[in-house]
Every structure is written in C-alpha cells, then in structure tokens.
mmCIF file of C-alpha atoms and ligand atoms in Angstrom:
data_model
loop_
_atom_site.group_PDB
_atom_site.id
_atom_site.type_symbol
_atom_site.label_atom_id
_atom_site.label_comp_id
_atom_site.label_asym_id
_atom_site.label_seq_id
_atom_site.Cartn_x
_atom_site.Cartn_y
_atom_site.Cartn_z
ATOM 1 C CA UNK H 1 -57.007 39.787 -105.614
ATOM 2 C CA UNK H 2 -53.565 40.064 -104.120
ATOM 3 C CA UNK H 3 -50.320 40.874 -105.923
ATOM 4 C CA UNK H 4 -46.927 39.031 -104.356
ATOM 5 C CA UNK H 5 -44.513 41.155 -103.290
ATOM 6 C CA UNK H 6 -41.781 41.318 -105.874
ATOM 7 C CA UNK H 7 -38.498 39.990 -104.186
ATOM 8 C CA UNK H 8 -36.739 43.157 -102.922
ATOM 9 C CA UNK H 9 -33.335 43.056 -104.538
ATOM 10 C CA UNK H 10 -30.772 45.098 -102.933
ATOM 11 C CA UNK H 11 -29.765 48.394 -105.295
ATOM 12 C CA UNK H 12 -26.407 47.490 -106.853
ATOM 13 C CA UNK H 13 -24.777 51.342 -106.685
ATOM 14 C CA UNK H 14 -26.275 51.598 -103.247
ATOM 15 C CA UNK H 15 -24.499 48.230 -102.384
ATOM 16 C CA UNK H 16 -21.002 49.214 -104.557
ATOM 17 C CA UNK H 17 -20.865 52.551 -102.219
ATOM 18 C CA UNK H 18 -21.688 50.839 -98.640
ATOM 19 C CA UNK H 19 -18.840 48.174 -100.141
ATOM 20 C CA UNK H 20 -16.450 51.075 -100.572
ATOM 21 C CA UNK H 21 -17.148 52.630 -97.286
ATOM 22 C CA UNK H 22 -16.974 49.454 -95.430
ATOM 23 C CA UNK H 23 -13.389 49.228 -97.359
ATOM 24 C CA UNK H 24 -12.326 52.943 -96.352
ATOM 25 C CA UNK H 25 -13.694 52.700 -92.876
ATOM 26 C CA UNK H 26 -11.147 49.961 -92.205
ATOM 27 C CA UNK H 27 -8.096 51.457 -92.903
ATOM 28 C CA UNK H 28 -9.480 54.656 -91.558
ATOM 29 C CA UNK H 29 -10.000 52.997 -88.463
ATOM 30 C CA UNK H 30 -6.373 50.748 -88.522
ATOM 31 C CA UNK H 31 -5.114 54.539 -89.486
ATOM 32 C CA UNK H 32 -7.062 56.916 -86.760
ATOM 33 C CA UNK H 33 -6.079 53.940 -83.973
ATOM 34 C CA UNK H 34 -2.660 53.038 -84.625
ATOM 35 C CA UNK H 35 -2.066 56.602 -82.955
ATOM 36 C CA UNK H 36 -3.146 55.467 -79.592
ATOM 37 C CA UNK H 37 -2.142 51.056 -79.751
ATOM 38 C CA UNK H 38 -0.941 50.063 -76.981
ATOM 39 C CA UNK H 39 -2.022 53.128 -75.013
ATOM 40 C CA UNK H 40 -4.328 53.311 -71.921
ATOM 41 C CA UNK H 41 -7.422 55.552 -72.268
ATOM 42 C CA UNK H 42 -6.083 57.787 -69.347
ATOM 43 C CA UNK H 43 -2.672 57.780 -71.118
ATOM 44 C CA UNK H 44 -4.951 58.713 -74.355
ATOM 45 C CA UNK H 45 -6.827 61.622 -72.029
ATOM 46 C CA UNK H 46 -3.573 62.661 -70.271
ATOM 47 C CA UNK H 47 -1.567 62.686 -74.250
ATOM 48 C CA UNK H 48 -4.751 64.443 -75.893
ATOM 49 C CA UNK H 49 -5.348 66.944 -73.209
ATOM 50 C CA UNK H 50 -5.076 70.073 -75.806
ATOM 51 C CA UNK H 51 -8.273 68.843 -77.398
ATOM 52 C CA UNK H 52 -10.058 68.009 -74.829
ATOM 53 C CA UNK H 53 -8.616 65.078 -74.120
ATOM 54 C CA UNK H 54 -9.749 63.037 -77.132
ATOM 55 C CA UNK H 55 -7.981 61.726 -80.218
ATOM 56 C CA UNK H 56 -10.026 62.272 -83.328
ATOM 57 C CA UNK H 57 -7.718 63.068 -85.873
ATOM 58 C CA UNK H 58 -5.877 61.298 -88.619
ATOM 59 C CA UNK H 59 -2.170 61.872 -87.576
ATOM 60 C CA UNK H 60 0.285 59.165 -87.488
ATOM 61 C CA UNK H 61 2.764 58.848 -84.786
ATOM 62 C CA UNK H 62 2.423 56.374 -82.314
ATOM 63 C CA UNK H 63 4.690 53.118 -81.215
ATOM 64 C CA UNK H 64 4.865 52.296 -85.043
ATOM 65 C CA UNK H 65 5.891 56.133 -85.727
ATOM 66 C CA UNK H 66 3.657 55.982 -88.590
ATOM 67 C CA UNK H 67 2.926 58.884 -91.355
ATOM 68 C CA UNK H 68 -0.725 60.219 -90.995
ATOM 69 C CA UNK H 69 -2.716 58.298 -92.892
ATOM 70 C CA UNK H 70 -0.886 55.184 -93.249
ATOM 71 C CA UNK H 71 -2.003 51.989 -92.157
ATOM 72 C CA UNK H 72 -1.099 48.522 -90.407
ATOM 73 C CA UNK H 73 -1.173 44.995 -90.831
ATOM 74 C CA UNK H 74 -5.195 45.234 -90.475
ATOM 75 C CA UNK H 75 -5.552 46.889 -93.771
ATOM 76 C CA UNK H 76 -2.332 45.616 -95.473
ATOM 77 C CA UNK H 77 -3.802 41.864 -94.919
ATOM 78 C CA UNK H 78 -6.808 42.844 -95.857
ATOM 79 C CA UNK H 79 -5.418 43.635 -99.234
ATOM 80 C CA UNK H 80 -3.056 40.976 -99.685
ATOM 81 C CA UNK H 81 -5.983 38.661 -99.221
ATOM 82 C CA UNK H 82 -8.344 40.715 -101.604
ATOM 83 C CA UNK H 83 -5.893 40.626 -104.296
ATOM 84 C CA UNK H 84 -5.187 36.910 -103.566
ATOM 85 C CA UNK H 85 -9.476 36.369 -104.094
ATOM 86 C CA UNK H 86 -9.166 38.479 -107.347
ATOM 87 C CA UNK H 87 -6.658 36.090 -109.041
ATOM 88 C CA UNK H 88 -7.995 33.319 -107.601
ATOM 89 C CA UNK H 89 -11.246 33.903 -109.764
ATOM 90 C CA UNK H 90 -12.985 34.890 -107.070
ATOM 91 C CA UNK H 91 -13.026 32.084 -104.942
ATOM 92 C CA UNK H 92 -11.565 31.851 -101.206
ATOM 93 C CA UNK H 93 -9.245 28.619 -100.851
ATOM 94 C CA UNK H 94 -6.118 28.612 -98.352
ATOM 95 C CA UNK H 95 -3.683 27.545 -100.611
ATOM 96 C CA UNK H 96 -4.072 30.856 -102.650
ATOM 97 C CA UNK H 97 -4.680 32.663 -99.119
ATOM 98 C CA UNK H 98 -1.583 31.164 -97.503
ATOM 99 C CA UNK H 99 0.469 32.041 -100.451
ATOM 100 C CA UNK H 100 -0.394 35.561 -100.507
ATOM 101 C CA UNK H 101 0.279 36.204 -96.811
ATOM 102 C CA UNK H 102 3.020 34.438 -97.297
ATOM 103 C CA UNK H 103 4.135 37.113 -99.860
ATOM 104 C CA UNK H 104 3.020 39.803 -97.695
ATOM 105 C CA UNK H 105 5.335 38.813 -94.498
ATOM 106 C CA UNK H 106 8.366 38.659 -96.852
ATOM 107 C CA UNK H 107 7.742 42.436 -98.308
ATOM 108 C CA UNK H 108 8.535 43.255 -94.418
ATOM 109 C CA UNK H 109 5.032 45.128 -92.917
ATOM 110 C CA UNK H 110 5.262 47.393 -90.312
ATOM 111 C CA UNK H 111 3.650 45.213 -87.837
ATOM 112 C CA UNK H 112 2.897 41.807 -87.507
ATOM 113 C CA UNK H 113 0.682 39.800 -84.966
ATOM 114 C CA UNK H 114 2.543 36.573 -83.269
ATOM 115 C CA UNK H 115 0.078 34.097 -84.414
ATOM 116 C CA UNK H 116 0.184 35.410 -88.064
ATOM 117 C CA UNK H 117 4.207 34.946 -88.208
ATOM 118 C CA UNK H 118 4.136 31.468 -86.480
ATOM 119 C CA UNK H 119 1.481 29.577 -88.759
ATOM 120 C CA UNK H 120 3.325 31.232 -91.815
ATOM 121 C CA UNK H 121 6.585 30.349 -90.927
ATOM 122 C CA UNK H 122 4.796 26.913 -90.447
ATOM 123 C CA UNK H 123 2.954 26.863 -93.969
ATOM 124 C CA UNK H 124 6.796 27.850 -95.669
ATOM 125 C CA UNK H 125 8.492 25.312 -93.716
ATOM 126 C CA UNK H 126 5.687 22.464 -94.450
ATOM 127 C CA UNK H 127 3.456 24.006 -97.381
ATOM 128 C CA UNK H 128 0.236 23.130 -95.182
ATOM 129 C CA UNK H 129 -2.099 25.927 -95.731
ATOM 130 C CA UNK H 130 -3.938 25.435 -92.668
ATOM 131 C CA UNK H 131 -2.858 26.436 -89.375
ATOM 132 C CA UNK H 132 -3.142 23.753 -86.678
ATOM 133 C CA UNK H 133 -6.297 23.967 -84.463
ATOM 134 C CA UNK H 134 -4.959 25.415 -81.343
ATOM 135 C CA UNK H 135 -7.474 26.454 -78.169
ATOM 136 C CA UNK H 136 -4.318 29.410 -78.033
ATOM 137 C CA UNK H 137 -5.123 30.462 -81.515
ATOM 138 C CA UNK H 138 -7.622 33.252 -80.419
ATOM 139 C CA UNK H 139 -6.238 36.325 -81.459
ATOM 140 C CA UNK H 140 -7.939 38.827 -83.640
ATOM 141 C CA UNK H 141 -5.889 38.370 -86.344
ATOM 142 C CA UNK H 142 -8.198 36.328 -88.965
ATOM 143 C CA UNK H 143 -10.785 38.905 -87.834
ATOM 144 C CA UNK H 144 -9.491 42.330 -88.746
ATOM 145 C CA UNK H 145 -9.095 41.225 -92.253
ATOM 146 C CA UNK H 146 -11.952 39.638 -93.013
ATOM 147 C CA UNK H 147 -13.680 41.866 -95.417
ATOM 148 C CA UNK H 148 -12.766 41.043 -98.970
ATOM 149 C CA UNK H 149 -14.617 37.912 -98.053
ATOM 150 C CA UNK H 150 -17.795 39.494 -97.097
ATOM 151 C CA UNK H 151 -17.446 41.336 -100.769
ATOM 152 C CA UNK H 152 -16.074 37.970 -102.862
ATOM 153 C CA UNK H 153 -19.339 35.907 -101.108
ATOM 154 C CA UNK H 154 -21.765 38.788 -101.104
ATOM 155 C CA UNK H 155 -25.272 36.752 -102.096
ATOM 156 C CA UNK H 156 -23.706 33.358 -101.609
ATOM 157 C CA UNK H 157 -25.970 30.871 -99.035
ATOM 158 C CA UNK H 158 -24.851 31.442 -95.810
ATOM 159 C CA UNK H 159 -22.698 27.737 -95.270
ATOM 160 C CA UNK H 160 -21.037 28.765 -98.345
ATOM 161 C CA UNK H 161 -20.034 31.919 -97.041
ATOM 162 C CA UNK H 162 -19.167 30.456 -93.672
ATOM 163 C CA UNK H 163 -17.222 28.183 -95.532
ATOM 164 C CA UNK H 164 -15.174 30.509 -97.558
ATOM 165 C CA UNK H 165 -14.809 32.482 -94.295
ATOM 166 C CA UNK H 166 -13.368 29.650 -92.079
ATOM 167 C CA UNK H 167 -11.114 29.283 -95.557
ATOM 168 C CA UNK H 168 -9.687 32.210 -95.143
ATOM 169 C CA UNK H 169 -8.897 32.619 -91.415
ATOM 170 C CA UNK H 170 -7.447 28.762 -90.606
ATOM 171 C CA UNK H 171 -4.458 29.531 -92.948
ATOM 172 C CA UNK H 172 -3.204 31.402 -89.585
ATOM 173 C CA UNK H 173 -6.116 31.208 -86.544
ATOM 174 C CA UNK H 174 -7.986 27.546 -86.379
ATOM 175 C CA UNK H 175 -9.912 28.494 -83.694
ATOM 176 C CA UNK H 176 -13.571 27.988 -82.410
ATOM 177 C CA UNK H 177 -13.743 31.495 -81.260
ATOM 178 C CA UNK H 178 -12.164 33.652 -83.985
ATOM 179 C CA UNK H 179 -14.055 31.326 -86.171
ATOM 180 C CA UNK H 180 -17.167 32.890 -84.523
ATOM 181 C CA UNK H 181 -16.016 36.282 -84.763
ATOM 182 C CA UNK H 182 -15.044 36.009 -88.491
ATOM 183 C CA UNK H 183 -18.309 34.496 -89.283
ATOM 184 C CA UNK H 184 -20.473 36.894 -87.532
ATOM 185 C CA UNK H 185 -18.352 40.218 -88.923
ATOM 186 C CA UNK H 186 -18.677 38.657 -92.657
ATOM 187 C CA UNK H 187 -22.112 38.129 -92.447
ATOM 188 C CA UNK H 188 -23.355 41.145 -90.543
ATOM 189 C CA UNK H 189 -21.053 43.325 -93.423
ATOM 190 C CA UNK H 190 -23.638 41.511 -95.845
ATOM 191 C CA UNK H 191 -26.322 42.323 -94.287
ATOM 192 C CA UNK H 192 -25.385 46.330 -93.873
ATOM 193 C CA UNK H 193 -24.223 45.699 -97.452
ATOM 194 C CA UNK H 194 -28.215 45.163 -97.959
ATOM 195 C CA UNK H 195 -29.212 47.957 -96.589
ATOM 196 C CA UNK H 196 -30.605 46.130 -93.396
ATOM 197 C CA UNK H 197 -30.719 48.574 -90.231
ATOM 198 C CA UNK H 198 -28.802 48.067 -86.953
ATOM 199 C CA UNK H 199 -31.708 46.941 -85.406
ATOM 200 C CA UNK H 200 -32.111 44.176 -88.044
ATOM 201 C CA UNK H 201 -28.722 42.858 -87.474
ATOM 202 C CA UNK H 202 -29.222 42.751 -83.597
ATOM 203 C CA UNK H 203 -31.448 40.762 -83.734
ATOM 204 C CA UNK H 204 -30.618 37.966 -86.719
ATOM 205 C CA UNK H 205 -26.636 38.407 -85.689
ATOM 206 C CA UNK H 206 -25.852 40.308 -82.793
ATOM 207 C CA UNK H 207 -28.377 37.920 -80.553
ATOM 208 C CA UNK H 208 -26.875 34.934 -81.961
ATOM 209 C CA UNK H 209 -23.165 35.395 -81.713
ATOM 210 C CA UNK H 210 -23.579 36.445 -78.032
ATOM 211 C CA UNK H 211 -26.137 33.568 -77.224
ATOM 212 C CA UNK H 212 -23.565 31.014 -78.931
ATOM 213 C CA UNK H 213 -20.316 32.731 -77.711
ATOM 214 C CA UNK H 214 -21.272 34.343 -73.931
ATOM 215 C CA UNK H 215 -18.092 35.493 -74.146
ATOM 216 C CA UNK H 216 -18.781 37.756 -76.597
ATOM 217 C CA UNK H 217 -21.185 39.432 -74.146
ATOM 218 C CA UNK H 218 -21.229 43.038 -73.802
ATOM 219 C CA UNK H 219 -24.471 44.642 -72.679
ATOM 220 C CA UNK H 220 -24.271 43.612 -68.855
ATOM 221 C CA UNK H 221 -20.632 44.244 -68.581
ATOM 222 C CA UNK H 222 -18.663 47.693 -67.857
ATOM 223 C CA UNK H 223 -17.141 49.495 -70.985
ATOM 224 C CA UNK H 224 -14.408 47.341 -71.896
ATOM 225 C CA UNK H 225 -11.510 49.219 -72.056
ATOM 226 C CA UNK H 226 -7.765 48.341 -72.843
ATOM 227 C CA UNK H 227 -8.937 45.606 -75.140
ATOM 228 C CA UNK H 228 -6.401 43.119 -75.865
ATOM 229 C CA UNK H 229 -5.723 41.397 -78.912
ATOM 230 C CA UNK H 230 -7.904 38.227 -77.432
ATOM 231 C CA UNK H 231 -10.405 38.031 -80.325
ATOM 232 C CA UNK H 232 -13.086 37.903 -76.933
ATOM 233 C CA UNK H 233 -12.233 41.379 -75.546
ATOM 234 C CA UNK H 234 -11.697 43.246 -79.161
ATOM 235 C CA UNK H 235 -15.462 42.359 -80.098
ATOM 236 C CA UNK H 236 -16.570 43.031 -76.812
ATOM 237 C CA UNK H 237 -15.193 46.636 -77.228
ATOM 238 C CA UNK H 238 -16.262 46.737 -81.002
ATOM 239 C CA UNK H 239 -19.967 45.797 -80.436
ATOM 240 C CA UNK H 240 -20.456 48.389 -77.457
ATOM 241 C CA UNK H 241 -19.562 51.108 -79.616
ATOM 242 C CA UNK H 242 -21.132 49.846 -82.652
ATOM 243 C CA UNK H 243 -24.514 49.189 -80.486
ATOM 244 C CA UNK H 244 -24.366 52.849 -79.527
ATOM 245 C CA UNK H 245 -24.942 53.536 -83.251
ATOM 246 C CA UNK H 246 -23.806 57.179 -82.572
ATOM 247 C CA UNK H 247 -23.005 57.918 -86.557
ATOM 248 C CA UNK H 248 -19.462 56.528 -88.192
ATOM 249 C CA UNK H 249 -17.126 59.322 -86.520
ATOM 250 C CA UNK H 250 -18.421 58.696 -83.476
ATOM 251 C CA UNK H 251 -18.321 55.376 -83.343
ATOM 252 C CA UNK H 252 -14.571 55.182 -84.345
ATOM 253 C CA UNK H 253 -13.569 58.114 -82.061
ATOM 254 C CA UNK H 254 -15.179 55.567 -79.172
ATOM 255 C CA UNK H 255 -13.690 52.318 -79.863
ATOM 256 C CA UNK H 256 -9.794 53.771 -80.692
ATOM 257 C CA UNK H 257 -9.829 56.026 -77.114
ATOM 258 C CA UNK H 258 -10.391 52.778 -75.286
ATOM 259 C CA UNK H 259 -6.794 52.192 -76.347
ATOM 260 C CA UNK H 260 -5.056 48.391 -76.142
ATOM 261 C CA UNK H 261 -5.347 47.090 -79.589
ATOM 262 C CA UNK H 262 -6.727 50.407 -80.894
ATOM 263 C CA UNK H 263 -5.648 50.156 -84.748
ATOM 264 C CA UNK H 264 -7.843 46.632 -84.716
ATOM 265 C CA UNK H 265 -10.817 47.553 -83.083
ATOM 266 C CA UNK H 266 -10.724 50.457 -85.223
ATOM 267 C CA UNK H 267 -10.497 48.749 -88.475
ATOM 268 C CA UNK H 268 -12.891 46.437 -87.684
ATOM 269 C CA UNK H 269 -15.613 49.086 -86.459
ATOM 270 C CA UNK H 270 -14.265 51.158 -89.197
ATOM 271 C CA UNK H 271 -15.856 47.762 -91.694
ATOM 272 C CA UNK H 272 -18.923 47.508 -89.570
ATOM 273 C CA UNK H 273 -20.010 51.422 -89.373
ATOM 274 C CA UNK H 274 -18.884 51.631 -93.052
ATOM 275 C CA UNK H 275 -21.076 49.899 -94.234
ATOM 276 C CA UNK H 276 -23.636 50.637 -91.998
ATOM 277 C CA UNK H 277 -23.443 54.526 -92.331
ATOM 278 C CA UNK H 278 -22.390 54.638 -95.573
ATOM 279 C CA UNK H 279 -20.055 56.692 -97.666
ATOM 280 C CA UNK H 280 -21.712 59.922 -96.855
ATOM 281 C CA UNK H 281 -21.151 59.557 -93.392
ATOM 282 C CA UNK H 282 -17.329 59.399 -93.717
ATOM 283 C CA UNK H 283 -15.240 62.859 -92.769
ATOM 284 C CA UNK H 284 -14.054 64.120 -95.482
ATOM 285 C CA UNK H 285 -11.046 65.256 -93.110
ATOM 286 C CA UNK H 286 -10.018 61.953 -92.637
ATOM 287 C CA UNK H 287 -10.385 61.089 -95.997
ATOM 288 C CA UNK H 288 -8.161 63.617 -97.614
ATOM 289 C CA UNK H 289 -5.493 62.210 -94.741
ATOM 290 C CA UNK H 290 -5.779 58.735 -95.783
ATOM 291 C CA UNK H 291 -2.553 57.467 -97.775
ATOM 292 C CA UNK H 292 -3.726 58.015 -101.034
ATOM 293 C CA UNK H 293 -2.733 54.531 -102.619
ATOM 294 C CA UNK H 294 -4.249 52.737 -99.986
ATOM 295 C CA UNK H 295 -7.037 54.885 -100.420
ATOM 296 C CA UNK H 296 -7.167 54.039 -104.601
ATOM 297 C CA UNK H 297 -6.207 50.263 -103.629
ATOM 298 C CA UNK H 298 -9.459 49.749 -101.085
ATOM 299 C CA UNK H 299 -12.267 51.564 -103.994
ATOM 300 C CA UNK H 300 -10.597 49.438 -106.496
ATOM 301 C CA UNK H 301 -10.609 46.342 -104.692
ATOM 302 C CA UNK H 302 -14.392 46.986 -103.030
ATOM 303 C CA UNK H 303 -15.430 47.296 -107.097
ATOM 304 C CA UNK H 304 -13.844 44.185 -108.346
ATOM 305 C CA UNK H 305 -14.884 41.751 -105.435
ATOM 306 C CA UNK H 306 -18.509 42.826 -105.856
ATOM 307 C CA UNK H 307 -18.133 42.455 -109.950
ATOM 308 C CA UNK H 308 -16.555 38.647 -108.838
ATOM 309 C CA UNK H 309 -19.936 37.833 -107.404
ATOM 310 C CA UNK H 310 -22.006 38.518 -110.220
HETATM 311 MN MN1 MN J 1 -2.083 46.613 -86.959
HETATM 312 MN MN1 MN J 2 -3.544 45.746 -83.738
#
C-alpha cells in the first residue's frame, strides 16, 4: 500500500524571515550602490584603490551625497507602494498605486527616474492611473520596486499575480519588456520565498524569461558592465551575478562594482539574494549601517503583506 505525499506547505516563519531579508536586501543593495551610480567600474577600482580596489561597505557619499545607510528612490517606492497595498486591503489596483506615488513625488525624494516623473505628472494632470503604452517606456523603474507585490500575492495563481504585477508597474512603465522583468522578479521572489533552490528557479524562471525575452540573455555574453537604466541591460547584469550564486555579500559586492545604475541593480539583487540566502546570510555590518527607520519600515512592512495574504 502506498501513502500520498502530504502537500508540502512552505514553513510560515521560514517564509516571514526570507520575506524580511528579501525586504532588507533591497535597500541594502539601493544603499551599498548608490555609492558608486553613475560610476565606471575602473572609476570604482581607481576611487576604491585603498581596499583593494573594491567597494563593499555601507558608506554614503556618492552623486546623491547621501548619509551611510540611506536609501533612494528604489527603496522609497518600494515603500510608498507597500503602504499603498496595506490600505488598500491588500489588493494591488493603480488607482491606489498611482495615488501613492503620486504622494511620494510631492514629499520631494532624493532621486527620481524620468519615466516615473513624466507618467505622474500625466496621472495629476488627467487622473488616468495608467501610463500610456510606450515602446520608450523600458526603464527599470517598475522593476526595482516590485517587491511588496511578490509579498501582497504570495500563494495567489500565477495570472493573478501577473495581474496584480502588471497593476502595479503600468501606473508609470506600460511596457512589454519591463512587464517581463517585473513578472519574472515577482515570481522568482515567490519561489525563493518557498524555499525553492537556485537551481529550481533556473530552470522554471530563469529559462523562460531569457527564451521569451533574448534580450534578457546573459550566459553567452561578456560581463555586462556599466549597466544602464534600460530595464534589458540592468537584468542582464543582475542575473550574471545572481547565477554565480556566490552567497548574498558577494553577490551584491558584484553587481554594485559594475557601476552605471548601481543603487538599482543592487536593490534588485539585494530582493533576489534576500530571499534566496536568507536572513542569516546578511552582514551584520551592513545592517547596523542601514538607516534605522528604513530598516524598522521594511520588517514591518515584509510582516503585514505576508499577514494580507492569509
Ligand atoms: Mn535610486
Ligand atoms: Mn538607480
């Protein structure tokens, strides 16, 4: 006689403390990179000489002149839009989204992508939550702040989550190809979220998005440095270090020295290797630099988006 299999559920701390890392490893990636944004890697090398030509440490500075540990539009988003889910009763619709972005831009952020300020300006002037569709539209700026998503949908079915991502992201970028980006970040967050390995989300993610999206391609092609905010070249840059899987410090440490849009490929490695690696795998050095409300804001905000699925 044979006994099924009982369905394996996930384990709901071990789910609540990849959520939180995924949440930390953002801004501590939008926080370790903004250093170096805008900065070529032998202008990193050349600037970073005294430690052996490699920036690893949580200190501020850079073109934004930022305190150590604070963080950009990447994480700032990321929270407007997670407190925007939260009041929306958990659900991801662009009239709440638009509004809250909206909010954001007025409370003056330190930075702010091109695409983000044009489709808001649009949505105040007209009060049309979604942006346009626009071939142009490509950035990476519906990308780097997709997480609270991946939290608010965790255990949805997958058009529902692609759905609620797409949701999310038109309210500034209606694009094909930041559409596949957003959808293949939220979903391969879930599935780390799971406790899936990186091997498992090659091949059910990884495969795909690069099979659908060739642009996305990154094995055959030479370490893509000086990434630009072109949602195409940041994910190229993100995957080859993620693929590495060379532990979350690595990882982050390899995607911000390639410079360009550092503090974006940082966050979003910083979501991806979160919740891959786990909160164990986090430096506590770069923890203890973090700013400390952001730091509160992304624990609280990882615990009440999971809650809002259940
Ligand atoms: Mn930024
Ligand atoms: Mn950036």
């Amino acid at each position: 006689m044979s006994v099924a299999p009982a369905a394996v559920e996930p384990d709901r701390a071990d789910v609540l403390a990849r959520a939180e890392a995924a949440y930390l490893g953002l801004a501590l990636g939008d926080a370790l990179g903004a250093t170096v944004e805008f900065m070529t890697p032998r202008e990193i090398a050349h600037h970073f000489a005294h430690q052996g030509g490699v920036h690893r440490e949580i200190i501020g500075g850079g073109w934004l002149k930022l305190k150590p540990g604070q963080v950009t539009d990447d994480t700032t988003m990321s929270l407007a839009l997670g407190e925007a889910i939260l009041s929306n009763g958990g659900r991801v619709e662009a009239p709440a989204c638009a509004r809250a972005f909206d909010a954001w831009m007025r409370a003056k952020p330190v930075d702010i992508g091109n695409t983000v300020r044009r489709n808001l300006l649009a949505f105040r002037r007209t009060g049309e939550p979604q942006a346009p569709a626009s071939e142009h539209d490509a950035g990476n700026g519906a990308a780097m702040r997709v997480l609270p998503v991946a939290l608010a949908t965790f255990g949805w079915p997958e058009d529902a989550v692609r759905d609620a991502t797409r949701a999310q992201a038109h309210v500034t970028h209606n694009n094909a190809m930041s559409d596949a980006a957003c959808e293949f970040l939220v979903l391969a967050v879930q599935d780390f979220l799971r406790g899936d390995s990186l091997q498992q989300v090659v091949q059910r993610r990884i495969h795909p998005l690069v099979s659908d999206v060739p642009a996305f391609g990154f094995g055959d092609r030479p370490r893509r440095e000086n990434p630009s905010g072109w949602v195409v070249e940041t994910m190229q840059a993100v995957l080859q270090a993620v693929i590495e899987d060379h532990g979350f410090e690595n990882c982050l440490v390899d995607v911000v020295n390639r410079g360009g849009d550092a503090d974006t490929t940082g966050a979003i490695t910083g979501m991806l290797a979160g919740a891959m690696y786990g909160l164990d795998a986090i430096p506590s050095r770069w923890l203890s630099q973090l700013d400390s409300n952001v730091h509160k804001r992304c624990e609280s905000q990882a615990r009440q988006l999971l809650a809002a699925t259940s």
